[in-house]
XYZ file of C-alpha atoms in Angstrom:
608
model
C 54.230 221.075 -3.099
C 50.768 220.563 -4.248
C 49.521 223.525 -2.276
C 51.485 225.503 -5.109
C 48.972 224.784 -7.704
C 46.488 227.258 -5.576
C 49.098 229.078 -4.417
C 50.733 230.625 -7.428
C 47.321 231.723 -9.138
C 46.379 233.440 -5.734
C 50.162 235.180 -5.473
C 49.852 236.588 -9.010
C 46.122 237.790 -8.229
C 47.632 239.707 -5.312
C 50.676 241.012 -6.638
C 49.158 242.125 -9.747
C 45.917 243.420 -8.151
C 47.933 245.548 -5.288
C 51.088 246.853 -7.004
C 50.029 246.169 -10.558
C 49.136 249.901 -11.300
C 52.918 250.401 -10.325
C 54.601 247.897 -12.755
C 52.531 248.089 -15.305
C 50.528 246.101 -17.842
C 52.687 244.357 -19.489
C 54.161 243.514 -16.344
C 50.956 241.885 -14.478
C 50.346 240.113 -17.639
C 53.540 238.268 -17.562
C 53.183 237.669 -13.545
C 49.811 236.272 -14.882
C 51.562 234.354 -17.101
C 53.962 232.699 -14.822
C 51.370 231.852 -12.368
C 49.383 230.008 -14.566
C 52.600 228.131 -15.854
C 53.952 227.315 -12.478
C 50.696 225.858 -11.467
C 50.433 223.597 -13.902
C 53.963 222.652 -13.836
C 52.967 221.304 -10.170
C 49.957 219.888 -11.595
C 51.953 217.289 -13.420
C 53.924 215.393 -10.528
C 50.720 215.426 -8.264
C 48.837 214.224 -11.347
C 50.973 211.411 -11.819
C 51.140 210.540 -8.123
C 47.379 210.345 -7.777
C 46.569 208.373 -10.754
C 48.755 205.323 -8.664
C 47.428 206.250 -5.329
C 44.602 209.386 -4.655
C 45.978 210.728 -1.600
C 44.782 214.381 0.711
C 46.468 217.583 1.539
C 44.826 218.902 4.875
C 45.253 222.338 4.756
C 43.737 223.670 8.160
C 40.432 223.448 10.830
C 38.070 226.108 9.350
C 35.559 226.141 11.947
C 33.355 223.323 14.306
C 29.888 222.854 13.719
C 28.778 221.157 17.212
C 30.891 218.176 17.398
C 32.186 218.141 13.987
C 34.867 220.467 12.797
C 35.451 221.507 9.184
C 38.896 221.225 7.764
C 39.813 222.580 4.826
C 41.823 220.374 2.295
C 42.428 219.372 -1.078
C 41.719 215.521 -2.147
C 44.108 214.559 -5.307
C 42.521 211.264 -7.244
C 42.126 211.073 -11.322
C 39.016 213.219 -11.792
C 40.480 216.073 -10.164
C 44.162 216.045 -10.910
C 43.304 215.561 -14.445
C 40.823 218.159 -14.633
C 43.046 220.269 -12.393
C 46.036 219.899 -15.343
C 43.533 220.388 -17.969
C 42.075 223.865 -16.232
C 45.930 225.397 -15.593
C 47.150 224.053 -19.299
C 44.491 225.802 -21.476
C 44.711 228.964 -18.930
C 48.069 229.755 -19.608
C 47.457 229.641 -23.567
C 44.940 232.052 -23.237
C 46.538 234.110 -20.809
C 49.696 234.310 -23.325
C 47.102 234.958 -25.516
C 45.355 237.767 -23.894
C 48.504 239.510 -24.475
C 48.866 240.142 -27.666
C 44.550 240.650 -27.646
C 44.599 243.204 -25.036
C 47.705 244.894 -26.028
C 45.993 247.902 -27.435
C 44.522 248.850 -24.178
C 47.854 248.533 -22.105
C 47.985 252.044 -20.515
C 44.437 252.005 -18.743
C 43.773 250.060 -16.081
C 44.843 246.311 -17.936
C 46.673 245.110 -15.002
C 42.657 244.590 -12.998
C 41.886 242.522 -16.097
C 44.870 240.316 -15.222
C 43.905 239.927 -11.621
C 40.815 239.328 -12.250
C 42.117 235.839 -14.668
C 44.776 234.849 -12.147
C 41.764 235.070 -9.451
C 39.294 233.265 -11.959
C 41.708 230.595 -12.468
C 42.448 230.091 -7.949
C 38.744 229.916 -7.811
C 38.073 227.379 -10.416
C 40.857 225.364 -8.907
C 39.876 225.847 -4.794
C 36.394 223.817 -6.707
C 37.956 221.303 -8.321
C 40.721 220.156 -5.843
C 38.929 220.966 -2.859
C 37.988 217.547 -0.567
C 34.714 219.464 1.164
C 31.865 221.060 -0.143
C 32.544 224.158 1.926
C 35.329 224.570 0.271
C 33.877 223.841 -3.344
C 31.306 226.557 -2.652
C 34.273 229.272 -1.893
C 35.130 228.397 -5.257
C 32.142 228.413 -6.511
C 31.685 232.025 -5.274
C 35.144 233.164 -6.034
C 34.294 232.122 -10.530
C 31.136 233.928 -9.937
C 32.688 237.204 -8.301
C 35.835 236.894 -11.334
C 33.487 236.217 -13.987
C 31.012 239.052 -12.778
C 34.102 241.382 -12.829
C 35.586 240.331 -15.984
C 31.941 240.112 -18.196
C 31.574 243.763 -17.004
C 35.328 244.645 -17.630
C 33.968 247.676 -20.143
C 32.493 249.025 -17.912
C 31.964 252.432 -19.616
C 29.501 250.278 -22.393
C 26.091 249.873 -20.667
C 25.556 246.794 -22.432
C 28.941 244.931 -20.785
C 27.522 246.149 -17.327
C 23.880 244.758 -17.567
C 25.511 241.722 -19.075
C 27.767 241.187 -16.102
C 24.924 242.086 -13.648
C 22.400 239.469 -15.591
C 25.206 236.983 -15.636
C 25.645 238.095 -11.159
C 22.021 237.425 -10.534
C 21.219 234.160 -12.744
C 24.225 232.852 -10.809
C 22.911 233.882 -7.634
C 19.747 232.045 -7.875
C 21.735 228.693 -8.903
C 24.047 229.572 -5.885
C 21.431 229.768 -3.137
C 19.648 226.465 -4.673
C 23.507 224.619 -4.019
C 23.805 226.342 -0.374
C 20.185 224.850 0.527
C 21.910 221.394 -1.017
C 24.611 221.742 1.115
C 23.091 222.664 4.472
C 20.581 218.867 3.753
C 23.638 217.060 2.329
C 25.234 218.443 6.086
C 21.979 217.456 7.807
C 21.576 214.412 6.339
C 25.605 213.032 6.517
C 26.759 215.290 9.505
C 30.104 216.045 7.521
C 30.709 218.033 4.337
C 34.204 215.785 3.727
C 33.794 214.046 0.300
C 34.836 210.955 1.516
C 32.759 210.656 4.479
C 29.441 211.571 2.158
C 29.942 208.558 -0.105
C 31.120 206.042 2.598
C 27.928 207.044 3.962
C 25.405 207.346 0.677
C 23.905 204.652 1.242
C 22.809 204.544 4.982
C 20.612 207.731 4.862
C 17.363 208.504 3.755
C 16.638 208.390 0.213
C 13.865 211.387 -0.410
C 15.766 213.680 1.511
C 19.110 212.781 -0.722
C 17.043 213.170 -3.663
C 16.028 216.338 -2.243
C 19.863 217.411 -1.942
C 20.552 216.269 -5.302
C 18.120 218.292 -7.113
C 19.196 221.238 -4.679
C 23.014 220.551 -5.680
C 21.850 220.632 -9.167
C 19.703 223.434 -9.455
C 23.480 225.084 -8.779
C 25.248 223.751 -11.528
C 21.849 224.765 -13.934
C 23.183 228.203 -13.124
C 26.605 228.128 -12.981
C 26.742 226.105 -16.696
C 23.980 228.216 -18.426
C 21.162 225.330 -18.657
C 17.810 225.562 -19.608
C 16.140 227.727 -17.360
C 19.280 229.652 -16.274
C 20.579 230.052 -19.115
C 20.083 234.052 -20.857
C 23.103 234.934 -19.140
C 25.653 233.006 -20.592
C 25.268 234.318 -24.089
C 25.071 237.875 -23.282
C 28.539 237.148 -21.328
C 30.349 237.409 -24.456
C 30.157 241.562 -23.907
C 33.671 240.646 -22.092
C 36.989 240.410 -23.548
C 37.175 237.223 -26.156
C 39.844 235.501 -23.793
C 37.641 235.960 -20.908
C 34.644 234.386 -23.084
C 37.617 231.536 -23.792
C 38.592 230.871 -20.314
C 34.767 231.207 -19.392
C 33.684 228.562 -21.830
C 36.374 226.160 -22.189
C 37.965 225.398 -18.861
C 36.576 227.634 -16.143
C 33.091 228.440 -14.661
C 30.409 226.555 -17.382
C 32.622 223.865 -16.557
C 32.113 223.843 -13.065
C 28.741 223.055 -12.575
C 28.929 219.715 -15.155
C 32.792 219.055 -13.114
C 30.508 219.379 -9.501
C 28.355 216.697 -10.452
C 31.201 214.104 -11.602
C 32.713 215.376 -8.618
C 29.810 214.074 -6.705
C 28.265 211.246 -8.660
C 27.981 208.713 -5.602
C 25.668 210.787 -4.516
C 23.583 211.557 -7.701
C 23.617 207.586 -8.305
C 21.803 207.027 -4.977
C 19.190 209.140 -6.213
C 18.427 207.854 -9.775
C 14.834 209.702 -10.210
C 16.903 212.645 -9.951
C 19.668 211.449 -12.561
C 16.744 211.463 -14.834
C 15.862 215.523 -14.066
C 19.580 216.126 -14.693
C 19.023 214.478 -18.151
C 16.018 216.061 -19.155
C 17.614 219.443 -18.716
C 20.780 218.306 -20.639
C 18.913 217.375 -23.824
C 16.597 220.258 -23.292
C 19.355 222.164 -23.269
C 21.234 220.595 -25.862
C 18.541 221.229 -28.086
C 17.447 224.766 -27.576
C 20.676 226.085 -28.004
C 21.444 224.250 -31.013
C 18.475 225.745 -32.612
C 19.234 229.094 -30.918
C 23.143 228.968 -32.843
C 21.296 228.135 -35.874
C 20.132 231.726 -36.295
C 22.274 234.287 -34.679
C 24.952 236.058 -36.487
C 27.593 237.550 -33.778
C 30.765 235.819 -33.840
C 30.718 234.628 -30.448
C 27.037 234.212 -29.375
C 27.174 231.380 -31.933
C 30.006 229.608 -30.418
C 28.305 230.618 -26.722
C 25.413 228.877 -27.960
C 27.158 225.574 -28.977
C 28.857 225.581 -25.045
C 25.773 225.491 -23.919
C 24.452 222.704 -25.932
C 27.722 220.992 -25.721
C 27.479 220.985 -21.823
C 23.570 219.914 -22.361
C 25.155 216.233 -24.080
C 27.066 216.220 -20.978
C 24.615 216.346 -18.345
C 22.165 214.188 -20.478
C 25.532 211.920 -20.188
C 25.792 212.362 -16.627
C 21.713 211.770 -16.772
C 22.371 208.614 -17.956
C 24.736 207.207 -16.268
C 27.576 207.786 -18.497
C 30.130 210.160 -16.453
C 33.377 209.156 -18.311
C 32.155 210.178 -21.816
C 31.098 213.105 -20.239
C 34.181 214.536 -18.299
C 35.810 213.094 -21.740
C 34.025 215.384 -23.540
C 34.371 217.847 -21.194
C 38.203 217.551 -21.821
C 38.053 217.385 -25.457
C 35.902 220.566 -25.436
C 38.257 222.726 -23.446
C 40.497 222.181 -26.571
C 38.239 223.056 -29.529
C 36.109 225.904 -27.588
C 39.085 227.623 -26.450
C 40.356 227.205 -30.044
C 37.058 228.421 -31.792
C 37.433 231.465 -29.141
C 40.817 232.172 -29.789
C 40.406 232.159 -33.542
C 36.909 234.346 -33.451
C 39.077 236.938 -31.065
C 41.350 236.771 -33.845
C 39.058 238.467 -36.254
C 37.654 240.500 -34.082
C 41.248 241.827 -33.018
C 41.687 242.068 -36.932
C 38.967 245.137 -36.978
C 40.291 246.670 -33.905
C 37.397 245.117 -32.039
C 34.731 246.686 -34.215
C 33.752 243.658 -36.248
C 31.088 241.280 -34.079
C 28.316 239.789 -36.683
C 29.298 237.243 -38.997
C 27.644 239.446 -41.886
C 30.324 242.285 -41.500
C 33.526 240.213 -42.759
C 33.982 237.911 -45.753
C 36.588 236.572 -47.611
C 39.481 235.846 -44.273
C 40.770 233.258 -45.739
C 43.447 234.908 -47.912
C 44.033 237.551 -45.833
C 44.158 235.483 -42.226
C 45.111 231.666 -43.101
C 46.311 230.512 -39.787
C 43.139 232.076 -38.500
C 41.069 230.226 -40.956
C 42.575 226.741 -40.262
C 42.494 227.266 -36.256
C 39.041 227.870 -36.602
C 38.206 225.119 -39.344
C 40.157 222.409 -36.709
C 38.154 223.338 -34.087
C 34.841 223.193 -36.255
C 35.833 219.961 -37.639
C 36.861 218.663 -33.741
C 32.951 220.081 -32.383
C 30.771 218.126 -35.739
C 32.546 215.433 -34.494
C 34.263 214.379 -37.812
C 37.332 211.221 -37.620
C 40.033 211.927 -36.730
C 39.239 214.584 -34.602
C 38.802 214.952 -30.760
C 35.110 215.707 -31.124
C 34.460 212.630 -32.914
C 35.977 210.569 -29.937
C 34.169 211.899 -26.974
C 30.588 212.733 -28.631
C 30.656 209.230 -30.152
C 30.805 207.528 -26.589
C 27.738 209.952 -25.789
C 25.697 209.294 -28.659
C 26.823 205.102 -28.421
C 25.228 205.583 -24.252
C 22.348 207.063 -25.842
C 21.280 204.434 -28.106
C 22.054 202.467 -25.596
C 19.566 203.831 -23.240
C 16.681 203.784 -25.555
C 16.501 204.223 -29.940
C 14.973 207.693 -29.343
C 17.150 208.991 -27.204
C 20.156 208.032 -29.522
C 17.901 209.518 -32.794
C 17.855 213.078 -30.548
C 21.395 213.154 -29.911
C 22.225 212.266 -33.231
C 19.541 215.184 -34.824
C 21.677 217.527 -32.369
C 24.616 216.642 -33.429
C 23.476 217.068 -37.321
C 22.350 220.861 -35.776
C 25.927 221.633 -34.471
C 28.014 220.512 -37.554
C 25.523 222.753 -39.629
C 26.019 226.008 -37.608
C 29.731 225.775 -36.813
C 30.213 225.368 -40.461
C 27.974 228.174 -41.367
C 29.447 230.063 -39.371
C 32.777 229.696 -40.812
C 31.913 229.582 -44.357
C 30.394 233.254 -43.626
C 33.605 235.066 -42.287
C 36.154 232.902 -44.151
C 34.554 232.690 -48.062
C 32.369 234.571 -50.778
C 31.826 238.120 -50.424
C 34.679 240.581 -48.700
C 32.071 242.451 -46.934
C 34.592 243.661 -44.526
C 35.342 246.483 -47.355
C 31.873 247.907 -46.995
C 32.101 248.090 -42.854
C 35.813 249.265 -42.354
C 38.809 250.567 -44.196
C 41.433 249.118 -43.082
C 42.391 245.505 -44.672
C 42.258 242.627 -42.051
C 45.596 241.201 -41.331
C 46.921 237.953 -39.608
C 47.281 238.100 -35.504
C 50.596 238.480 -33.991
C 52.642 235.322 -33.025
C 51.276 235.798 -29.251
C 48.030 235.100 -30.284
C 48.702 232.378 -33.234
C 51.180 229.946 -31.460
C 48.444 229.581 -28.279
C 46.115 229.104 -30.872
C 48.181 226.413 -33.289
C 48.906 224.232 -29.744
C 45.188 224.297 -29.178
C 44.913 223.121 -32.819
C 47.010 220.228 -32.191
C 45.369 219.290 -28.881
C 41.886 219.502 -31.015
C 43.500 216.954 -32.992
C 45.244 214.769 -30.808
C 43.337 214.266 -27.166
C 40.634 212.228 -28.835
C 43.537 209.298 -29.570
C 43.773 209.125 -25.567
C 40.216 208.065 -24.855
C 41.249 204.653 -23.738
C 43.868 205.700 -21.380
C 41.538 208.611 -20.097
C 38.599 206.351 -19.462
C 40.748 203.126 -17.933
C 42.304 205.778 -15.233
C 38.532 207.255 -14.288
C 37.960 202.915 -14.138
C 35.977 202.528 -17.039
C 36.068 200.958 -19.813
C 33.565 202.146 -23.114
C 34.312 200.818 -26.917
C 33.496 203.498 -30.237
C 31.028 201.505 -31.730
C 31.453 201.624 -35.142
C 28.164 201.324 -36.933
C 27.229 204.471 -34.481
C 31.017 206.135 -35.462
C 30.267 205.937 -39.274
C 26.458 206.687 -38.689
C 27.223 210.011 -36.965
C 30.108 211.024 -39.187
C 27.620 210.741 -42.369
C 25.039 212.660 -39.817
C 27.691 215.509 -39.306
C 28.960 215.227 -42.988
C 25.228 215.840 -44.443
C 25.216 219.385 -41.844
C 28.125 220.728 -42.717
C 27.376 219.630 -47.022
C 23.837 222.228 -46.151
C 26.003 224.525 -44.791
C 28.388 224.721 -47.700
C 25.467 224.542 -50.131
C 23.630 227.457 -49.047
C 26.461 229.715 -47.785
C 29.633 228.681 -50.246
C 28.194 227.637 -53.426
C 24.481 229.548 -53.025
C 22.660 226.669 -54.128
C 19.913 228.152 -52.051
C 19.561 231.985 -51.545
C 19.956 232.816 -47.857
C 17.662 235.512 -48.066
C 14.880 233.837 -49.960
C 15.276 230.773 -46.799
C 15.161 233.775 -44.740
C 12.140 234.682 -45.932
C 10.311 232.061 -46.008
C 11.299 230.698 -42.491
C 10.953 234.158 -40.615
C 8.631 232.957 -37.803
C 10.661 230.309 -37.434
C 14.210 231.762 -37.506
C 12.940 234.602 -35.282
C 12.016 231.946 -32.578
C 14.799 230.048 -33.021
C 17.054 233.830 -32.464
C 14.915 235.116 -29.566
C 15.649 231.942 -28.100
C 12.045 230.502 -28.053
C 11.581 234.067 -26.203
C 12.842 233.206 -23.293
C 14.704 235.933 -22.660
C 12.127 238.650 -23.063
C 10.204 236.580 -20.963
C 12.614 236.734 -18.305
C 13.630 240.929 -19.063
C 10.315 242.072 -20.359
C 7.632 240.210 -17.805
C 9.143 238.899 -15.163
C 12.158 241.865 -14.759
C 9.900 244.682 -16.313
C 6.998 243.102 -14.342
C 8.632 243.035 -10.646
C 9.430 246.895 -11.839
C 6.101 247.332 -12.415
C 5.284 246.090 -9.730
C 7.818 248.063 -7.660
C 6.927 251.253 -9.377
C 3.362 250.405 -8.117
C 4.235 249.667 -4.720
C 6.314 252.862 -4.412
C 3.115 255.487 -6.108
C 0.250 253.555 -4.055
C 1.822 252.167 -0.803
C 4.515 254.712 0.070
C 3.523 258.023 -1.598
C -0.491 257.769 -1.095
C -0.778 255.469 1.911
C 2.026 255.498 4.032
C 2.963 259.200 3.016
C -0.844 260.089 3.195
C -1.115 258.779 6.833
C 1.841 260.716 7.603
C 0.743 263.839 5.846
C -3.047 263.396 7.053
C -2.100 263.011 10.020
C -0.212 266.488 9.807
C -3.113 268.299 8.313
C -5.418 267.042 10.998
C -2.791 267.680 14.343
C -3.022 271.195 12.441
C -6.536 271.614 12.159
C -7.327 270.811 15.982
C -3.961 273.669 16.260
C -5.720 276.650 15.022
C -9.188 275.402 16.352
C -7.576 275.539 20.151
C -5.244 278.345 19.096
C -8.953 281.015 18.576
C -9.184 279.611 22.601
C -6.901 280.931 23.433
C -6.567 284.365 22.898
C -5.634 286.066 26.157
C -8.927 288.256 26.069
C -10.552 288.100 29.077
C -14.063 288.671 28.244
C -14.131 285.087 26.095
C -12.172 283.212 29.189
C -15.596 284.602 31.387
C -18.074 283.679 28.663
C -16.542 280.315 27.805
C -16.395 279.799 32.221
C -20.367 280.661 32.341
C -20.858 278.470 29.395
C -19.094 275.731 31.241
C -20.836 276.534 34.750
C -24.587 276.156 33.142
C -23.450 273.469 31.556
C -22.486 271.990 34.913
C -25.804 273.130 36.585
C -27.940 271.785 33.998
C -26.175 268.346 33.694
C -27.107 267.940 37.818
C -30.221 269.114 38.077
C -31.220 266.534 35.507
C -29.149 263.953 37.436
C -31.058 264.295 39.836
């Protein structure tokens, strides 16, 4: 029975994928649908049976590796049941909600966009339930090949395609560092089981485990946007907005913080390495933060705060703290999905026309659902009580001051960062100005029932899940306590970024512009993302062309083509040289013979 929760998401990839030009869009979107549901309706018994007793589904011998043989299975304990439920529960609400989004373009080729989700949504499962790392990196491979298709899913915009290929070769890089982690973690355990690694971790050599750890996470730097990797994951917003949901929330970012939980035994063996993987979190956490503070699309904002969010989480992970971060994790599919849903919601408002923040104004009369989905899930990512936010990032920020002062102060400064752009974000579309009148004629309405109802559960979740920390962290066998002179501390933190935000963009106690003005250099680094990312497309990208282009004039059109066309010219010139030899007149032949004979005589007679 288990088996079904891969099962169904692969039979509605194939059914819609082969015959789904046949029955139609709205057709594969309902298969979709179902898969989803059916899958996590499986999820729940095997949930509940592993959280008494973890237990393994062998599926079948893949292939033997001297005298070791790979077999596929899935392993079924609390981290990945849970997360397994979590994944298939928000992927149905955005695949209901994907309807009503994409129901405008039902008639062209919709039904791929389907396949591609129900394949995005096998893959991300075949990682998280699989017991091997083999199988992890099919996964692995599969969210990469979905997320490559669906980022690029307009295809006909040039911008969607060189997102999609950006988003295909950051990936790649990340992916070849976690095969070279697997092939030591193989050489140095002889097994890629899960179980037979950490029953072993601590009877093999600890440089080379380091070695595999920083190999291992040099994939999930790529696969969750981190600091260097990380230019792709913004620029994947040129998808569809549940795509960008599903991509942020539940699926593929996810995977690379889920992959080190998954394998923690290992990273704890190797504690210098633990500290890398925290150093890139709070890098991370803090160059996007500062990056959201700036931009104005609609998503790139909320892009931004996944990739600082999943920054606190590996600094967690960094720091020994795994339950607060696959808490967080949890809590986050909630209020990212939601903050998705509810930006998709204004975009689907202006017919998918509207995409910067300063094109719409004024929502909140004319889209309130909208407008309190997306001011839960702002209140749930500051972090404010009751909300789920609050729960999770408090046990992050109460391990950070427990690891040193600073650290705590840092986490705490990003936090402040996160409730001020979420919040100016809103206050932008939802009050002041109706700007939308000056961009488009039509007047923005509320989104069908389709979309609101996945949106108004996600609401609820935003504001519930948080209450369940307890349970959640006693079944991962932990145990952490809110403490609350940290709990009020960073509730007054998020409270003061969110009061800016209102200041400047609700009541104009500041003029925008003017700051604008005044902190250009600053707000242009902040936007270009420290300029990282013309530093990867200008130099690096434009350089290798460069340096291709230069290759190609010098070293195949002058030197290898010259040596071929010299060498032409040349066999030519020796041609018509022999060619006045012979001329079939027989008076040269006789002259040309003498010339040779004295030549002959005169050669011997000084011989001698």
């Amino acid at each position: 029975m288990e088996v079904g929760i891969l099962l169904f998401p692969l039979l509605s990839f194939l059914i819609v994928g082969l015959f789904g030009r046949r029955i139609g869009d709205l057709a594969s979107a309902i298969i979709t649908v179902l898969g989803s549901i059916f899958a996590f309706l499986l999820s729940i018994p095997a949930s509940t049976k592993a959280l008494s007793s973890p237990f393994s589904v062998p599926l079948y011998e893949f292939i033997p590796l001297g005298n070791y043989t790979l077999r596929l299975g899935l392993y079924f304990d609390a981290l990945s049941s849970l997360t397994a439920s979590l994944v298939c529960f928000i992927a149905t609400l955005i695949f209901i909600y994907s309807i009503g989004y994409m129901q405008n373009l039902f008639g062209l080729w919709t039904y791929k966009f389907y396949a591609y989700l129900s394949f995005f949504l096998f893959s991300m499962l075949m990682i998280v339930l699989s017991d091997n790392l083999l199988g992890m990196f099919f996964g692995w491979e599969g969210v990469g090949l979905a997320s490559y298709l669906l980022i690029g899913y307009f295809h006909q915009q040039k911008y969607a395609t060189n997102s999609a290929f950006e988003a295909f070769v950051m990936n790649r890089i990340g992916d070849w560092l976690y095969l070279f982690g697997i092939f030591v973690v193989f050489y140095l355990f002889g097994s890629l089981n899960l179980l037979d690694i950490f029953g072993k971790v601590n009877t093999v050599d600890a440089s080379l485990l380091g070695l595999a750890v920083l190999l291992l996470f040099g994939g999930a730097v790529g696969k969750s946007g981190q600091f260097p990797l990380h230019t792709w994951l913004p620029n994947a917003m040129a998808g569809p907005t549940p795509v960008s949901a599903l991509l942020h929330s539940s699926t593929m970012v996810a995977a690379g913080v889920y992959m080190v939980a998954r394998l923690y035994p290992i990273f704890e063996s190797a504690p210098q390495s633990l500290k890398v993987v925290a150093v890139i979190g709070g890098l991370t956490a803090l160059f996007a933060s500062l990056a959201a503070t700036s931009h104005t699309d609609i998503k790139k904002i909320i892009a931004f705060s996944t990739m600082s969010q999943l920054g606190l989480m590996f600094l967690a992970l960094g720091i020994g703290d795994k339950s607060s971060a696959m808490f967080h994790l949890t809590t986050h599919a909630f209020f990212k999905a939601l903050l998705f849903l509810a930006a998709g919601s204004i975009i689907h408002a202006f017919h998918h026309h509207a995409h910067d923040i300063y094109e719409v104004g004024g929502l909140k009369k004319y889209m309130p659902l909208t407008y309190a989905s997306f001011f839960v899930g702002a209140l749930a990512l500051a972090g404010i009580f009751p909300f789920s936010g609050f729960w999770s990032k408090d046990l992050i920020i109460g391990s950070a001051y427990e690891a040193s002062f600073s650290l705590g102060l840092f986490v705490s400064f990003v936090s402040f960062l996160t409730a001020y752009y979420i919040f100016r974000e809103g206050f932008v579309m939802f009050y002041g100005e109706e700007r939308h009148k000056k961009h488009f004629e039509e007047e923005p309405q509320e989104s069908p029932s389709i979309m609101l109802i996945p949106m108004l559960i996600l609401a609820v979740g935003s504001l519930v899940v948080g209450f369940f920390e307890g349970w959640y962290m006693s079944v991962l066998g932990d145990k952490k306590e809110i403490h609350l002179d940290v709990a009020i501390s960073s509730v007054v933190i998020a409270l003061a970024g969110i009061g800016i935000a209102y200041l400047v963009f609700v009541k104009k106690v500041l003029d925008p512009e003017k700051l604008y003005q005044s902190l250009k250099p600053m707000h242009t680094t902040f936007k270009e993302q420290f300029f990282t990312e013309k530093l990867y497309h200008k130099i690096l990208a434009g350089g290798y062309m460069l340096y291709s282009k230069m290759l190609y004039t010098v070293g195949e059109r002058q030197l290898i083509d010259g040596l071929v066309n010299g060498s032409y010219l040349v066999a030519g010139s020796f041609g018509r040289l022999f060619r006045n030899l012979q001329q079939g007149r027989v008076n040269l032949y006789i002259l040309f013979l003498s010339i040779g004979l004295s030549v002959l005589i005169l050669i011997t007679l000084l011989w001698r």
